[in-house]
Amino acid sequence: MTLKLIYKILVENWPMFLRGAGMTLYISIIATILGSLIGLMVGIIRTIPIPERGFKKGLLKVVNGLLSAYIEFFRGTPMMVQAMVIYYGSAEAFGISMDKYFAAILIVSINTGAYMSEIVRGGIVSIDKGQFEAAHALGMNHFQTMANVVMPQVIRNILPATGNEFVINIKDTSVLNVISVSELYFATKSIAGNTFIFYPPFVIACILYFVMTFTVTRILRLFEKIIDGPENFDLAGNQMQVAKPESMLQRKMGETHQR
Amino acid sequence: MDNIIEIQHLSKTFGTNEVLKDIDFSVKKGEVVCIIGSSGSGKSTLLRCVNLLEKPSGGQVIYKGENILDDKHDIYAYRTKLGMVFQQFNLFNNLNVLKNCTVGQIKVLKRSKEEAREVAMKYLKVVGMDQYINARPKQLSGGQKQRVAIARALSMEPDVMLFDEPTSALDPEMVGEVLKVMRELAGSGLTMLIVTHEMEFARDVADRVVFMDQGVIVEEGSPEQVLLNPTQERTREFLSRTLNK
Ligand SMILES: Nc1ncnc2c1ncn2[C@@H]1O[C@H](COP(=O)(O)OP(=O)(O)OP(=O)(O)O)[C@@H](O)[C@H]1O
Ligand SMILES: [Mg+2]
């Protein structure tokens, strides 16, 4: 009975579900990428060593102050409320009519940015001091050290946290229904409203959300593996030798067989 | 002979802790100098002040007649002239062995990739790690890591090599392979400044041994003088303590 109902709803409304899921994915992908870029920038700026004196010291202190205010504010208030304030506020207070999809991506991006900034900063701070020192000892300046040594390691280390943010974004875009963005939750609510059938559409939405988050998690895991590279390495210059003892043994045995 | 590095009245304080006190000290071209002394005597700090990983609180660091602490002096260019080998290896974890040895050459010395590779291979051969170019640091043993770290520093073709207890973090069976490489380097005429607890090594390779205690140089001279016939009471105490271990 129930399964039949779910099936019926799905058959009749699949384009709307698909469009909703597509919009959810679209907003969360773009916003996760933009948010990660914001987070990288803010995190890097916040870990620039502050010079002992001079103009740069003052400037950095002011910038750092502003950035912490940004982080604290967006982490400390609900995204749903921010969406209302930014979308309706810009229209009512400043007379700017923002495109709601632009507003949606903006809100999720700066939110993700606030969280990612702290993740990136933590990632940079946790890199062993020896890595910085070895780079400096080679004559690298702060920028070269960050670009060639520190950030590649930070990015690898924060990948799981970034995946987490991505999953959270897929789920949390549902709050954007308050500004009528037609993402999956909004679409589901409309279907329920039109058909007066309530839980089956939401069961379908539930499954769609799960499929999306699960796929994203798996893809990112694969990505981590690729970055980590192969577990074993080949010795160079001598093609017959492989670093793994088992395979060396196998090869030796292979040779004896051939003889 | 000319002094390649000259340190004058160097002092360093961390907060209220005076770690180096009015140190005068120099290294000549081609000289192998070993610094010995008990833990906490300021050996690492002295070495780190030489390449400005630690900012001296007072005094001067003079390299080939130029005062490096001048505001106008480019400390990044200066550091390329000094190779540094750390107790904890500090290989770049994100790069394989070859790239560890080329990244500085390419990014700092602006050498071409091909040239950097060639230079890196030359020094990886010197330390016997040329077969391991594709390995990542975490796939190597401690002794192998330290040999790569030595090759990385040598690849910049520095004027002076600084070693801060390069064998102290190694398992005993790996100390030998690193010391062997260092002996070869010392024999090749490279200028080396080595902080070490390996007395036998210091006796064999050093042109000069410096004994430090509580932030001052207590005694310096040839290995025979300092290690076998020390004139200072503190040196004798230290030697009897370490040799009886
Ligand atoms: N960054 C720092 N901040 C505060 N004190 C420090 C710092 N680095 C070193 N010190 C102090 O300076 C003193 C000398 O340290 P240093 O590392 O130079 O000794 P060392 O002779 O190299 O000892 P070891 O043989 O154990 O390596 C120690 O008392 C140490 O606690
Ligand atoms: Mg030390």
XYZ file of C-alpha atoms and ligand atoms in Angstrom:
536
model
C 0.000 0.000 0.000
C 2.529 2.566 1.187
C 5.151 1.469 -1.284
C 2.625 1.789 -4.022
C 1.809 5.321 -2.918
C 5.448 6.287 -2.837
C 5.870 4.808 -6.276
C 2.887 6.710 -7.586
C 4.121 10.022 -6.183
C 7.525 9.360 -7.665
C 6.173 8.536 -11.121
C 3.961 11.582 -11.176
C 6.442 14.056 -9.748
C 9.915 12.817 -10.640
C 10.864 15.848 -12.746
C 10.185 18.120 -9.795
C 12.130 15.944 -7.378
C 15.003 15.800 -9.804
C 15.025 19.544 -10.346
C 14.905 20.091 -6.591
C 17.753 17.671 -5.969
C 19.692 19.264 -8.839
C 19.267 22.705 -7.319
C 20.329 21.425 -3.894
C 23.435 19.864 -5.376
C 24.185 22.920 -7.500
C 23.990 25.356 -4.585
C 25.945 23.131 -2.235
C 28.727 22.375 -4.727
C 29.274 26.011 -5.703
C 28.946 27.213 -2.127
C 31.317 24.557 -0.778
C 33.931 25.481 -3.364
C 33.536 29.231 -2.818
C 33.371 28.737 0.931
C 36.559 26.660 0.872
C 38.322 29.367 -1.121
C 37.153 31.992 1.372
C 38.286 29.720 4.191
C 41.714 29.183 2.620
C 42.221 32.907 2.124
C 41.047 33.881 5.589
C 42.954 31.035 7.244
C 46.163 31.961 5.440
C 45.818 35.650 6.288
C 45.132 34.862 9.923
C 48.349 32.849 10.224
C 50.699 35.419 8.645
C 53.368 36.024 11.294
C 52.829 39.533 12.637
C 55.932 41.709 12.155
C 57.424 43.306 15.249
C 56.773 46.847 14.150
C 55.808 49.105 11.306
C 52.756 49.793 9.187
C 52.190 46.156 8.248
C 51.762 45.221 11.901
C 48.905 47.684 12.343
C 47.255 46.663 9.099
C 47.433 42.950 9.912
C 45.957 43.532 13.362
C 42.994 45.433 11.914
C 42.410 42.833 9.195
C 42.644 39.988 11.709
C 40.129 41.757 13.924
C 37.657 42.106 11.065
C 38.135 38.494 10.037
C 37.485 37.178 13.524
C 34.342 39.301 13.699
C 33.206 37.733 10.419
C 33.884 34.219 11.669
C 32.241 34.742 15.046
C 29.159 36.391 13.574
C 28.403 33.801 10.921
C 29.169 30.863 13.160
C 27.104 32.352 15.941
C 23.826 32.954 14.127
C 21.495 30.510 12.331
C 21.775 30.375 8.562
C 18.009 30.570 8.210
C 17.949 33.898 10.025
C 20.928 35.166 8.001
C 19.044 34.278 4.826
C 16.051 36.342 5.918
C 18.221 39.289 6.969
C 20.349 39.319 3.829
C 17.644 38.600 1.263
C 14.778 40.678 2.614
C 17.079 43.170 4.310
C 18.828 44.059 1.081
C 15.469 44.632 -0.580
C 13.679 46.483 2.211
C 16.544 48.480 3.712
C 18.673 49.210 0.646
C 16.266 48.713 -2.212
C 18.522 46.113 -3.824
C 16.518 43.239 -5.217
C 18.870 40.328 -5.069
C 18.349 37.292 -7.248
C 17.308 34.616 -4.757
C 19.720 32.036 -6.186
C 22.534 34.534 -5.955
C 21.465 35.213 -2.370
C 21.328 31.487 -1.655
C 24.850 30.849 -2.913
C 26.138 33.958 -1.158
C 24.669 32.945 2.182
C 25.836 29.347 2.088
C 29.302 30.383 0.820
C 30.027 32.911 3.525
C 28.710 30.511 6.118
C 30.924 27.712 4.859
C 33.763 30.234 4.647
C 33.413 31.063 8.318
C 33.679 27.421 9.347
C 36.390 26.598 6.820
C 38.529 29.539 7.983
C 38.853 27.966 11.379
C 39.455 24.518 9.895
C 42.207 25.914 7.662
C 43.761 27.891 10.482
C 43.777 24.790 12.643
C 45.320 22.862 9.752
C 48.107 25.390 9.320
C 48.831 25.643 13.033
C 49.046 21.865 13.331
C 51.776 21.525 10.697
C 55.041 20.688 12.453
C 57.233 23.735 13.056
C 60.093 21.754 11.516
C 58.430 21.938 8.090
C 58.470 25.730 8.217
C 62.035 25.797 9.511
C 63.348 23.437 6.853
C 61.719 25.580 4.156
C 63.131 28.763 5.663
C 66.547 27.154 5.902
C 66.427 26.587 2.135
C 65.857 30.328 1.706
C 62.103 30.235 1.105
C 60.125 33.254 2.232
C 56.769 32.941 3.993
C 54.815 32.893 0.746
C 57.013 30.222 -0.889
C 56.908 28.138 2.278
C 53.128 28.252 2.380
C 52.679 27.553 -1.331
C 55.167 24.703 -1.708
C 55.301 22.999 1.656
C 52.575 23.954 4.098
C 49.379 24.394 2.103
C 49.650 21.124 0.149
C 49.800 19.327 3.496
C 47.031 21.444 5.003
C 44.736 20.810 2.057
C 45.317 17.091 2.324
C 44.655 17.187 6.059
C 41.477 19.242 5.869
C 39.886 17.192 3.070
C 37.779 15.120 5.480
C 36.542 18.282 7.197
C 35.770 19.830 3.816
C 33.753 16.749 2.907
C 31.889 17.216 6.149
C 31.063 20.799 5.235
C 29.856 19.630 1.840
C 27.506 17.099 3.433
C 26.251 19.706 5.886
C 25.616 22.090 2.999
C 23.588 19.518 1.082
C 21.381 19.126 4.108
C 21.312 22.736 5.237
C 20.334 24.228 1.905
C 16.881 23.048 2.963
C 16.611 26.137 5.180
C 16.770 28.264 2.038
C 13.121 27.405 1.435
C 12.454 30.452 3.640
C 13.531 32.620 0.726
C 11.670 30.373 -1.744
C 14.692 28.793 -3.374
C 13.300 25.745 -5.153
C 15.725 23.206 -3.767
C 14.778 19.677 -2.798
C 12.996 20.482 0.456
C 11.010 23.282 -1.181
C 10.068 21.014 -4.078
C 8.989 18.260 -1.714
C 6.887 20.645 0.304
C 5.177 21.846 -2.874
C 4.433 18.307 -3.981
C 2.990 17.497 -0.570
C 0.933 20.664 -0.698
C -0.418 19.926 -4.144
C -1.311 16.289 -3.504
C -2.263 16.541 0.172
C -0.177 13.427 0.659
C 2.537 14.139 3.196
C 4.996 11.544 4.279
C 5.604 9.662 0.983
C 7.127 12.695 -0.752
C 9.354 13.242 2.265
C 10.434 9.621 2.260
C 11.544 10.145 -1.318
C 13.332 13.378 -0.375
C 15.010 11.554 2.469
C 16.356 8.911 0.127
C 17.521 11.523 -2.370
C 19.344 13.487 0.335
C 21.032 10.331 1.524
C 22.101 9.278 -1.967
C 23.649 12.697 -2.518
C 25.541 12.873 0.780
C 26.706 9.283 0.562
C 28.006 9.708 -2.991
C 29.856 12.874 -2.059
C 31.481 11.190 0.914
C 32.669 8.264 -1.222
C 34.039 10.492 -3.981
C 36.002 12.549 -1.484
C 37.413 9.419 0.134
C 38.620 8.301 -3.292
C 40.135 11.715 -3.835
C 42.062 11.419 -0.553
C 43.465 8.098 -1.666
C 44.642 9.559 -4.968
C 46.410 12.415 -3.194
C 48.090 10.015 -0.785
C 49.665 8.180 -3.709
C 50.603 4.521 -3.869
C 51.474 2.754 -0.656
C 54.687 1.329 -2.068
C 57.337 2.909 -4.218
C 59.572 1.584 -6.954
C 63.300 1.780 -6.596
C 64.606 3.841 -9.478
C 67.418 2.933 -11.856
C 66.942 -0.779 -11.426
C 63.740 -1.953 -12.992
C 63.980 -5.455 -11.609
C 63.788 -4.212 -8.054
C 60.624 -3.270 -6.287
C 60.573 -1.985 -2.745
C 58.049 -4.511 -1.542
C 59.830 -7.680 -0.418
C 56.948 -10.001 -1.353
C 56.927 -8.912 -4.958
C 60.714 -9.157 -5.112
C 60.430 -12.723 -3.939
C 57.682 -13.459 -6.458
C 59.788 -12.072 -9.232
C 62.774 -14.143 -8.189
C 60.643 -17.260 -8.168
C 59.285 -16.330 -11.595
C 62.823 -16.113 -12.910
C 63.754 -19.572 -11.678
C 60.683 -20.999 -13.300
C 61.642 -19.567 -16.641
C 65.044 -21.157 -16.574
C 92.673 31.850 5.733
C 89.490 33.907 5.599
C 86.671 33.521 8.023
C 83.570 32.541 6.113
C 81.346 33.076 9.142
C 82.236 35.328 12.003
C 80.117 35.779 15.075
C 80.779 38.701 17.360
C 79.366 39.347 20.820
C 76.335 37.244 20.003
C 73.701 37.055 22.694
C 70.250 35.520 22.783
C 67.609 35.734 25.450
C 64.254 34.017 25.571
C 62.201 36.179 27.921
C 64.514 36.502 30.886
C 66.466 33.365 30.071
C 69.890 34.325 28.740
C 70.742 31.350 26.541
C 73.777 32.736 24.702
C 76.132 35.192 26.369
C 78.555 37.298 24.362
C 79.709 34.576 21.999
C 82.674 35.198 19.715
C 83.263 32.504 17.227
C 84.274 31.973 13.624
C 84.471 29.325 10.935
C 87.100 29.321 8.218
C 86.586 28.102 4.703
C 87.014 24.334 4.489
C 87.030 23.902 8.225
C 85.077 21.218 10.071
C 84.029 22.502 13.478
C 82.251 20.346 16.040
C 80.303 21.916 18.878
C 79.874 19.788 21.963
C 78.317 20.449 25.335
C 75.636 19.270 27.677
C 71.916 19.517 27.002
C 70.559 23.018 27.294
C 73.950 24.686 26.931
C 72.780 26.624 23.867
C 74.362 24.660 21.002
C 71.221 24.488 18.884
C 70.411 28.098 19.607
C 73.878 29.128 18.437
C 73.485 27.174 15.206
C 70.010 28.584 14.647
C 71.291 32.100 15.228
C 73.894 31.529 12.525
C 71.214 31.030 9.869
C 68.786 33.392 11.596
C 66.101 30.812 12.278
C 66.467 32.437 15.674
C 66.872 36.200 15.770
C 69.922 37.148 17.835
C 69.205 39.548 20.693
C 72.555 41.242 20.290
C 75.865 41.052 18.473
C 76.726 40.484 14.861
C 76.694 37.693 12.335
C 79.209 38.368 9.589
C 79.223 36.310 6.437
C 82.130 36.839 4.027
C 82.754 40.252 5.560
C 79.150 41.416 5.405
C 76.965 42.031 8.412
C 73.875 39.935 7.849
C 71.870 41.645 10.583
C 71.867 44.890 8.601
C 68.293 45.769 7.790
C 69.061 45.976 4.111
C 70.561 42.518 3.919
C 68.480 39.841 2.205
C 68.291 37.048 4.773
C 66.602 34.700 2.301
C 69.509 34.916 -0.124
C 71.896 34.478 2.811
C 70.156 31.307 3.984
C 70.653 29.671 0.586
C 74.398 29.844 1.301
C 73.962 27.727 4.424
C 72.672 24.183 4.335
C 70.908 23.033 7.482
C 70.373 19.479 8.670
C 67.995 19.032 11.594
C 67.849 16.471 14.327
C 64.266 15.617 13.294
C 65.097 15.471 9.539
C 62.159 17.735 8.643
C 61.765 16.361 5.153
C 58.792 17.907 3.367
C 56.028 15.366 3.951
C 54.086 16.324 0.836
C 56.979 15.718 -1.559
C 58.857 12.630 -2.639
C 62.602 12.258 -2.176
C 63.532 13.821 -5.506
C 61.196 16.790 -5.092
C 62.479 17.365 -1.580
C 65.857 17.935 -3.192
C 64.639 20.035 -6.124
C 61.982 22.319 -4.651
C 64.460 24.750 -3.115
C 66.589 24.832 -6.226
C 63.611 25.534 -8.476
C 61.649 27.938 -6.293
C 64.471 29.786 -4.575
C 67.528 29.489 -6.830
C 65.304 29.582 -9.934
C 67.121 26.691 -11.550
C 65.391 24.852 -14.371
C 63.670 21.575 -13.575
C 66.226 19.607 -15.580
C 69.189 21.233 -13.907
C 67.627 20.840 -10.469
C 67.026 17.175 -11.122
C 70.576 16.626 -12.269
C 72.028 18.369 -9.216
C 69.673 16.493 -6.898
C 70.619 13.138 -8.429
C 74.291 13.949 -7.998
C 73.909 14.542 -4.272
C 71.425 11.733 -3.767
C 74.148 9.488 -5.177
C 76.650 10.944 -2.723
C 74.409 9.916 0.181
C 73.444 6.634 -1.473
C 69.752 7.429 -1.847
C 69.504 7.852 -5.617
C 67.397 4.714 -5.968
C 64.743 6.102 -3.650
C 63.700 9.198 -5.608
C 60.065 8.078 -5.810
C 59.670 7.314 -2.140
C 57.771 9.559 0.236
C 59.405 10.547 3.522
C 57.087 8.384 5.617
C 58.212 5.335 3.639
C 61.857 5.733 4.707
C 63.800 4.702 7.779
C 65.310 7.363 10.008
C 68.798 6.941 8.606
C 67.486 7.140 5.048
C 65.507 10.253 5.888
C 68.543 11.947 7.337
C 70.641 11.078 4.289
C 67.962 12.584 2.041
C 67.900 15.665 4.271
C 71.657 15.961 3.784
C 71.224 15.635 0.010
C 68.479 18.253 0.071
C 70.780 20.725 1.805
C 73.726 19.868 -0.467
C 71.554 20.340 -3.569
C 71.470 24.064 -2.868
C 75.284 23.933 -3.169
C 75.812 25.977 -0.019
C 79.107 27.381 1.220
C 78.633 26.007 4.710
C 76.702 23.034 6.072
C 75.170 23.252 9.535
C 74.254 20.028 11.326
C 72.228 20.045 14.541
C 72.688 16.649 16.196
C 71.983 14.805 12.952
C 72.191 11.373 14.551
C 70.498 11.969 17.905
C 67.037 10.921 16.753
C 68.279 7.742 15.088
C 68.239 4.154 16.257
C 71.784 3.066 17.077
C 72.091 0.825 14.006
C 71.374 3.764 11.701
C 73.841 6.209 13.213
C 76.694 4.652 11.283
C 75.289 5.195 7.789
C 74.736 8.889 8.454
C 78.127 9.420 10.069
C 79.762 7.650 7.134
C 78.222 10.153 4.715
C 79.313 13.012 6.953
C 82.852 11.698 7.143
C 82.997 11.616 3.344
C 81.699 15.173 3.155
C 84.252 16.332 5.699
C 86.965 14.682 3.641
C 85.815 16.481 0.498
C 86.743 19.902 1.863
C 83.229 21.101 2.640
C 82.913 23.698 5.394
C 80.899 22.130 8.183
C 79.598 23.253 11.539
C 78.320 20.282 13.497
C 76.579 20.043 16.841
C 77.122 16.481 17.992
C 77.237 14.094 20.898
C 79.373 11.637 18.902
C 82.756 12.159 20.541
C 84.572 9.617 18.429
C 83.277 11.239 15.265
C 84.292 14.686 16.525
C 87.768 13.422 17.349
C 88.194 11.923 13.879
C 86.792 14.561 11.575
C 86.917 17.889 13.389
C 89.603 20.457 12.670
C 88.381 22.242 15.740
C 86.191 21.326 18.678
C 84.186 23.902 20.600
C 82.907 23.110 24.065
C 79.904 25.100 25.246
C 78.392 25.313 28.680
C 75.585 27.537 29.966
C 75.594 29.822 26.977
C 79.314 30.489 26.727
C 82.177 28.912 24.834
C 84.317 27.439 27.567
C 87.092 26.006 25.488
C 88.012 25.522 21.855
C 90.904 24.036 19.986
C 92.037 20.961 18.093
C 90.328 17.679 19.012
C 93.488 16.570 20.817
C 93.526 19.707 22.932
C 89.848 19.818 23.838
C 88.957 16.140 23.989
C 92.199 14.662 25.284
C 93.885 17.480 27.207
C 91.174 19.899 28.280
C 92.411 22.815 30.361
C 89.049 23.796 31.833
C 87.468 22.040 34.746
C 83.984 22.200 33.167
C 85.210 20.531 29.981
C 86.824 17.724 31.977
C 83.642 17.184 33.948
C 81.534 17.042 30.791
C 83.909 14.638 29.071
C 84.124 12.272 31.981
C 80.337 12.312 32.230
C 79.765 11.554 28.541
C 82.610 9.091 28.078
C 81.605 7.036 31.088
C 78.078 6.589 29.754
N 62.057 28.949 21.654
C 62.535 28.933 22.897
N 61.888 29.610 23.873
C 62.360 29.618 25.139
N 63.470 28.999 25.534
C 64.160 28.303 24.614
C 63.739 28.234 23.247
N 64.632 27.485 22.562
C 65.554 27.114 23.445
N 65.288 27.596 24.690
C 66.097 27.391 25.887
O 67.420 27.696 25.565
C 68.326 26.847 26.246
C 69.318 26.275 25.246
O 68.627 25.452 24.350
P 69.340 24.732 23.151
O 68.295 24.007 22.410
O 70.160 25.714 22.398
O 70.287 23.707 23.905
P 71.187 22.554 23.293
O 72.563 22.822 23.765
O 70.972 22.455 21.844
O 70.599 21.283 24.012
P 70.394 19.800 23.446
O 71.704 19.117 23.516
O 69.406 19.208 24.407
O 69.841 19.941 22.062
C 67.490 25.813 26.957
O 67.435 26.159 28.311
C 66.132 25.936 26.331
O 65.118 25.670 27.248
Mg 69.975 21.030 20.552
